[in-house]
């Protein structure tokens, strides 16, 4: 300490403030799922104090101790946990909460800074502590059919949507994995889940319109600690299906030269196209596929044709759609027409 005219130096007899570290362990008063506190036979560490010349209240010197132990650290880039060492410098190793380790580990306390300076630093190590805290991360992979003729109203995901839910936790401490999927847009949806699946990974195909929530809960072997912080929401769109009433095969490539339905959230699709006499011209089972107006490799004649489409909508109901198509061939390709039966 100094003022404009005077400097002060304090001399402290360190031998009056010695301590002994022994039998280091995790305190029974800890919360093993969140944070832990250490204890030991030398848990009472005396304060080192001094007074300023004009003061009556003692000032306390900071005593620095180093605590180290192992835990697991999550890598968002690698999508995995890896072992790492935690090192903390604290004033009192027995009056601080430490993040609960995610793997079995020993704890070590060294110090203090003054004894280290005098070559009398103490070091004590605990026995092996069995971790119980759980940490969870998760992600999803959504597989849907992308097609240029997919459309309709709304921003939801088109059914059928295959979603894979994957959990990552601090194994082997994390032991019990449970995925719960339920409708979040209906009353008591959470109490009546669609599926409860025990395992790190679950794949589910969403075929019905609605809002869904997938929740993950992971617990340790004894169930003392759990983590249910991971959840995902999905919006599956309503069904939309419309068919054009005319197209011009081969006239302008890429522009209205195929018969394609515009669709969203359609399953179990089957379609047929017939001429006026009921002869089948084309059959298809994928709504993303279009008809180029050919049969047997040649264009069919201009005229009116009829389609029949059967499918299942996003409410799970079977539907049927029928209508007619006008085919308009350009003069340059009429010589490729087929003879109708």
Coordinates of C-alpha atoms in Angstrom, one line a residue:
X1 CA 0.0 0.0 0.0
X2 CA 1.2 3.6 -0.6
X3 CA 0.1 7.2 -0.4
X4 CA 1.9 10.2 -1.9
X5 CA 4.4 10.3 1.0
X6 CA 4.5 6.9 2.6
X7 CA 4.9 3.2 1.7
X8 CA 3.9 0.3 4.0
X9 CA 5.1 -3.3 4.1
X10 CA 3.4 -6.0 6.1
X11 CA 5.3 -9.0 7.5
X12 CA 3.2 -12.0 8.4
X13 CA 4.4 -15.1 10.2
X14 CA 3.1 -17.8 7.8
X15 CA 3.7 -20.5 10.4
X16 CA 0.7 -19.3 12.3
X17 CA -1.6 -19.9 9.3
X18 CA -0.5 -23.4 8.3
X19 CA -3.1 -26.1 7.4
X20 CA -3.1 -29.8 6.7
X21 CA -4.9 -31.3 3.7
X22 CA -6.0 -34.9 4.2
X23 CA -8.8 -37.4 3.3
X24 CA -10.2 -35.4 0.4
X25 CA -13.6 -36.5 -0.7
X26 CA -16.9 -35.2 -2.1
X27 CA -19.2 -33.8 0.5
X28 CA -22.4 -35.6 1.3
X29 CA -24.2 -32.2 1.1
X30 CA -23.4 -31.9 -2.6
X31 CA -25.9 -32.1 -5.5
X32 CA -24.3 -34.8 -7.6
X33 CA -26.5 -34.0 -10.6
X34 CA -25.5 -30.3 -10.8
X35 CA -22.6 -29.3 -8.6
X36 CA -20.4 -30.8 -5.9
X37 CA -18.5 -29.5 -2.9
X38 CA -15.2 -31.0 -1.6
X39 CA -14.4 -31.7 2.1
X40 CA -11.5 -33.1 4.0
X41 CA -9.8 -33.2 7.4
X42 CA -8.2 -29.9 6.7
X43 CA -11.3 -28.2 5.7
X44 CA -10.8 -25.3 8.2
X45 CA -8.2 -23.1 6.6
X46 CA -7.4 -20.0 8.8
X47 CA -7.7 -16.6 7.3
X48 CA -4.5 -14.5 6.9
X49 CA -5.3 -10.9 7.8
X50 CA -3.7 -7.5 8.2
X51 CA -4.7 -4.0 9.3
X52 CA -4.0 -0.7 7.6
X53 CA -2.5 1.9 9.9
X54 CA -5.7 3.9 10.2
X55 CA -8.1 0.9 10.1
X56 CA -9.8 -1.2 12.7
X57 CA -11.3 -3.8 10.3
X58 CA -9.0 -6.6 9.3
X59 CA -8.2 -7.2 5.6
X60 CA -7.9 -10.7 4.3
X61 CA -5.2 -12.0 2.0
X62 CA -6.3 -14.2 -0.8
X63 CA -5.0 -17.8 -0.5
X64 CA -4.9 -19.5 -3.9
X65 CA -5.5 -23.2 -4.2
X66 CA -5.7 -25.3 -7.4
X67 CA -8.4 -27.9 -8.0
X68 CA -8.2 -30.4 -10.8
X69 CA -10.4 -33.3 -12.0
X70 CA -11.5 -34.9 -15.2
X71 CA -14.8 -34.5 -17.0
X72 CA -16.3 -34.9 -20.5
X73 CA -16.6 -32.0 -23.0
X74 CA -19.1 -31.9 -25.9
X75 CA -17.9 -31.0 -29.4
X76 CA -20.6 -29.6 -31.5
X77 CA -18.5 -30.1 -34.7
X78 CA -17.6 -33.7 -34.0
X79 CA -20.9 -34.6 -32.3
X80 CA -19.2 -36.5 -29.5
X81 CA -17.9 -36.2 -25.9
X82 CA -14.2 -36.3 -25.2
X83 CA -12.3 -36.4 -21.9
X84 CA -10.8 -33.2 -20.6
X85 CA -9.2 -31.9 -17.4
X86 CA -10.8 -29.1 -15.4
X87 CA -8.4 -26.8 -13.5
X88 CA -9.7 -24.1 -11.2
X89 CA -7.9 -21.6 -9.0
X90 CA -10.0 -20.8 -5.9
X91 CA -9.6 -19.1 -2.6
X92 CA -11.0 -21.8 -0.5
X93 CA -11.2 -25.3 -2.0
X94 CA -13.8 -26.3 0.6
X95 CA -16.2 -23.4 0.0
X96 CA -16.8 -23.6 -3.8
X97 CA -19.3 -25.5 -6.0
X98 CA -17.7 -27.4 -8.9
X99 CA -19.5 -28.5 -12.0
X100 CA -20.5 -32.1 -11.5
X101 CA -18.1 -34.3 -13.5
X102 CA -19.5 -36.3 -16.4
X103 CA -17.1 -39.3 -15.9
X104 CA -15.5 -41.1 -13.0
X105 CA -12.6 -39.1 -11.7
X106 CA -10.3 -38.3 -8.8
X107 CA -10.1 -34.8 -7.4
X108 CA -6.8 -33.1 -6.6
X109 CA -6.2 -30.0 -4.4
X110 CA -2.8 -28.3 -4.3
X111 CA -1.8 -25.1 -2.5
X112 CA -1.7 -22.6 -1.3
X113 CA 0.3 -20.0 -3.3
X114 CA 2.3 -18.9 -0.3
X115 CA 3.3 -22.5 0.7
X116 CA 4.2 -23.1 -2.9
X117 CA 6.6 -20.1 -2.7
X118 CA 8.2 -21.5 0.4
X119 CA 8.5 -25.0 -1.1
X120 CA 6.0 -26.4 1.3
X121 CA 3.0 -26.8 -1.0
X122 CA 0.6 -29.5 -0.1
X123 CA -1.2 -31.9 -2.4
X124 CA -4.0 -34.3 -1.7
X125 CA -6.0 -36.6 -4.0
X126 CA -9.4 -38.1 -3.4
X127 CA -10.4 -41.7 -4.1
X128 CA -12.2 -42.5 -7.4
X129 CA -15.5 -40.7 -7.5
X130 CA -18.3 -42.4 -9.5
X131 CA -20.1 -39.8 -11.6
X132 CA -23.8 -39.7 -11.8
X133 CA -24.5 -36.4 -13.6
X134 CA -26.0 -36.7 -17.1
X135 CA -25.5 -34.4 -20.1
X136 CA -27.4 -34.9 -23.3
X137 CA -27.3 -33.6 -26.9
X138 CA -29.5 -34.7 -29.8
X139 CA -30.2 -34.0 -33.4
X140 CA -32.6 -35.0 -36.1
X141 CA -32.4 -36.1 -39.7
X142 CA -35.5 -35.4 -41.8
X143 CA -36.0 -37.3 -45.1
X144 CA -38.7 -36.1 -47.4
X145 CA -39.2 -36.3 -51.1
X146 CA -38.2 -33.2 -52.9
X147 CA -39.8 -32.7 -56.3
X148 CA -40.3 -29.7 -58.6
X149 CA -44.1 -30.3 -58.6
X150 CA -44.4 -30.3 -54.8
X151 CA -46.4 -27.4 -53.7
X152 CA -49.5 -26.3 -51.9
X153 CA -50.3 -24.0 -49.0
X154 CA -48.4 -23.8 -45.7
X155 CA -44.8 -24.2 -44.7
X156 CA -45.1 -27.5 -43.0
X157 CA -43.1 -30.6 -43.9
X158 CA -44.7 -32.8 -46.5
X159 CA -45.8 -36.3 -45.5
X160 CA -44.6 -38.9 -45.5
X161 CA -41.6 -37.6 -43.6
X162 CA -39.1 -40.0 -42.2
X163 CA -37.4 -38.5 -39.2
X164 CA -34.5 -40.1 -37.4
X165 CA -33.9 -38.8 -33.8
X166 CA -30.4 -39.5 -32.4
X167 CA -29.2 -38.9 -28.8
X168 CA -25.7 -38.4 -27.5
X169 CA -24.9 -38.6 -23.8
X170 CA -22.0 -39.2 -21.5
X171 CA -21.9 -43.0 -21.6
X172 CA -21.5 -45.1 -19.6
X173 CA -22.9 -42.8 -16.9
X174 CA -25.9 -42.2 -19.1
X175 CA -27.7 -45.5 -19.2
X176 CA -31.5 -45.1 -19.8
X177 CA -32.7 -43.4 -23.0
X178 CA -36.4 -42.8 -23.8
X179 CA -37.8 -40.9 -26.8
X180 CA -41.5 -39.8 -26.5
X181 CA -43.4 -38.5 -29.6
X182 CA -46.8 -36.9 -29.2
X183 CA -49.3 -34.5 -30.8
X184 CA -48.8 -31.1 -29.4
X185 CA -51.8 -29.6 -31.1
X186 CA -54.4 -31.8 -29.3
X187 CA -55.6 -31.9 -25.8
X188 CA -53.8 -34.2 -23.5
X189 CA -51.4 -35.1 -26.3
X190 CA -48.4 -35.4 -24.0
X191 CA -50.3 -37.8 -21.7
X192 CA -51.2 -39.9 -24.7
X193 CA -48.0 -40.2 -26.7
X194 CA -47.9 -41.8 -30.1
X195 CA -44.8 -43.7 -29.3
X196 CA -42.4 -44.2 -26.4
X197 CA -39.1 -45.8 -27.5
X198 CA -36.3 -46.9 -25.3
X199 CA -33.0 -46.3 -27.1
X200 CA -30.5 -43.8 -28.3
X201 CA -31.9 -43.7 -31.8
X202 CA -35.5 -43.9 -33.1
X203 CA -36.8 -43.5 -36.7
X204 CA -40.5 -42.6 -37.1
X205 CA -42.5 -41.9 -40.3
X206 CA -45.0 -39.0 -39.9
X207 CA -47.9 -39.5 -42.3
X208 CA -50.7 -37.4 -40.6
X209 CA -50.9 -33.7 -40.6
X210 CA -50.4 -31.9 -37.3
X211 CA -47.9 -30.4 -34.9
X212 CA -45.7 -32.9 -33.1
X213 CA -43.2 -32.8 -30.3
X214 CA -40.4 -35.3 -29.7
X215 CA -38.9 -35.3 -26.2
X216 CA -35.8 -37.1 -25.0
X217 CA -35.1 -38.1 -21.4
X218 CA -31.8 -39.7 -20.3
X219 CA -31.0 -41.0 -16.8
X220 CA -28.1 -42.7 -15.1
X221 CA -28.2 -46.3 -14.0
X222 CA -29.9 -45.6 -10.7
X223 CA -32.2 -42.9 -11.9
X224 CA -30.8 -40.3 -9.4
X225 CA -29.9 -37.9 -12.2
X226 CA -31.7 -37.3 -15.5
X227 CA -31.7 -34.8 -18.3
X228 CA -34.9 -34.0 -20.3
X229 CA -33.7 -30.7 -21.9
X230 CA -33.8 -32.0 -25.5
X231 CA -37.0 -31.6 -27.5
X232 CA -37.9 -31.1 -31.1
X233 CA -41.1 -29.8 -32.8
X234 CA -42.4 -30.7 -36.3
X235 CA -45.3 -29.4 -38.4
X236 CA -46.6 -31.9 -40.9
X237 CA -48.7 -30.1 -43.6
X238 CA -52.2 -30.8 -44.8
X239 CA -52.7 -32.7 -48.0
X240 CA -52.8 -30.7 -51.3
X241 CA -53.3 -32.3 -54.7
X242 CA -54.2 -30.6 -58.0
X243 CA -54.0 -31.8 -61.6
X244 CA -53.6 -29.7 -64.8
X245 CA -56.3 -29.9 -67.4
X246 CA -54.1 -29.5 -70.5
X247 CA -50.5 -29.9 -71.6
X248 CA -48.5 -29.8 -74.9
X249 CA -46.1 -32.8 -75.1
X250 CA -42.8 -32.1 -76.9
X251 CA -43.7 -28.5 -77.9
X252 CA -41.6 -26.5 -75.4
X253 CA -39.2 -28.7 -73.4
X254 CA -39.5 -28.0 -69.7
X255 CA -42.6 -25.8 -70.1
X256 CA -46.0 -27.5 -69.7
X257 CA -44.7 -30.5 -71.7
X258 CA -45.6 -33.1 -69.1
X259 CA -48.7 -34.0 -67.1
X260 CA -47.7 -33.6 -63.4
X261 CA -49.9 -33.2 -60.4
X262 CA -49.0 -30.5 -57.8
X263 CA -49.0 -32.2 -54.4
X264 CA -48.0 -32.2 -50.8
X265 CA -48.5 -34.7 -48.0
X266 CA -49.8 -37.5 -50.2
X267 CA -49.2 -41.2 -49.5
X268 CA -50.1 -44.5 -51.1
X269 CA -50.4 -42.8 -54.5
X270 CA -51.6 -44.6 -57.6
X271 CA -52.6 -43.0 -60.9
X272 CA -53.9 -44.1 -64.3
X273 CA -54.6 -42.3 -67.6
X274 CA -57.1 -43.6 -70.2
X275 CA -58.1 -42.6 -73.6
X276 CA -61.8 -42.1 -74.6
X277 CA -62.3 -45.9 -75.2
X278 CA -60.9 -46.8 -71.7
X279 CA -57.5 -48.1 -72.9
X280 CA -54.8 -47.4 -70.4
X281 CA -52.2 -45.0 -71.7
X282 CA -50.0 -44.5 -68.5
X283 CA -49.8 -45.8 -64.9
X284 CA -47.6 -44.4 -62.1
X285 CA -47.2 -44.7 -58.3
X286 CA -45.0 -41.7 -57.5
X287 CA -46.7 -38.3 -57.5
X288 CA -43.3 -36.7 -58.4
X289 CA -43.3 -38.5 -61.7
X290 CA -44.9 -36.9 -64.8
X291 CA -46.3 -38.3 -68.0
X292 CA -44.6 -37.1 -71.2
X293 CA -47.7 -37.9 -73.4
X294 CA -46.2 -41.0 -74.9
X295 CA -47.2 -44.7 -75.1
X296 CA -44.8 -47.2 -76.5
X297 CA -42.3 -44.5 -77.2
X298 CA -44.5 -42.4 -79.4
X299 CA -46.8 -39.5 -78.7
X300 CA -50.5 -40.2 -78.4
X301 CA -52.9 -38.2 -80.6
X302 CA -54.2 -34.8 -79.5
X303 CA -57.5 -35.0 -77.8
X304 CA -59.2 -35.5 -74.4
X305 CA -57.9 -38.2 -72.0
X306 CA -59.0 -39.1 -68.5
X307 CA -57.1 -39.6 -65.2
X308 CA -58.0 -41.6 -62.1
X309 CA -55.9 -41.0 -59.0
X310 CA -56.2 -42.8 -55.7
X311 CA -54.2 -41.7 -52.6
X312 CA -54.3 -41.4 -48.8
X313 CA -54.4 -37.9 -47.4
X314 CA -52.7 -36.5 -44.3
X315 CA -55.7 -37.4 -42.1
X316 CA -55.3 -41.0 -43.0
X317 CA -58.3 -41.1 -45.3
X318 CA -58.4 -42.8 -48.7
X319 CA -59.2 -40.3 -51.5
X320 CA -60.0 -40.5 -55.2
X321 CA -59.6 -37.8 -57.8
X322 CA -60.8 -38.0 -61.4
X323 CA -60.7 -35.5 -64.3
X324 CA -59.9 -35.0 -67.9
X325 CA -56.7 -33.8 -69.7
X326 CA -56.5 -32.0 -73.1
X327 CA -53.4 -33.0 -75.1
X328 CA -52.4 -30.4 -77.6
X329 CA -49.7 -31.6 -80.0
X330 CA -47.7 -29.3 -82.2
X331 CA -47.7 -29.8 -86.0
X332 CA -44.0 -30.8 -86.0
X333 CA -44.6 -33.9 -84.0
X334 CA -48.0 -35.1 -85.2
X335 CA -46.3 -37.6 -87.5
X336 CA -45.2 -39.5 -84.4
X337 CA -48.8 -40.2 -83.2
X338 CA -49.7 -43.7 -82.4
X339 CA -52.8 -45.5 -83.7
X340 CA -55.5 -45.7 -81.0
X341 CA -56.9 -49.1 -80.3

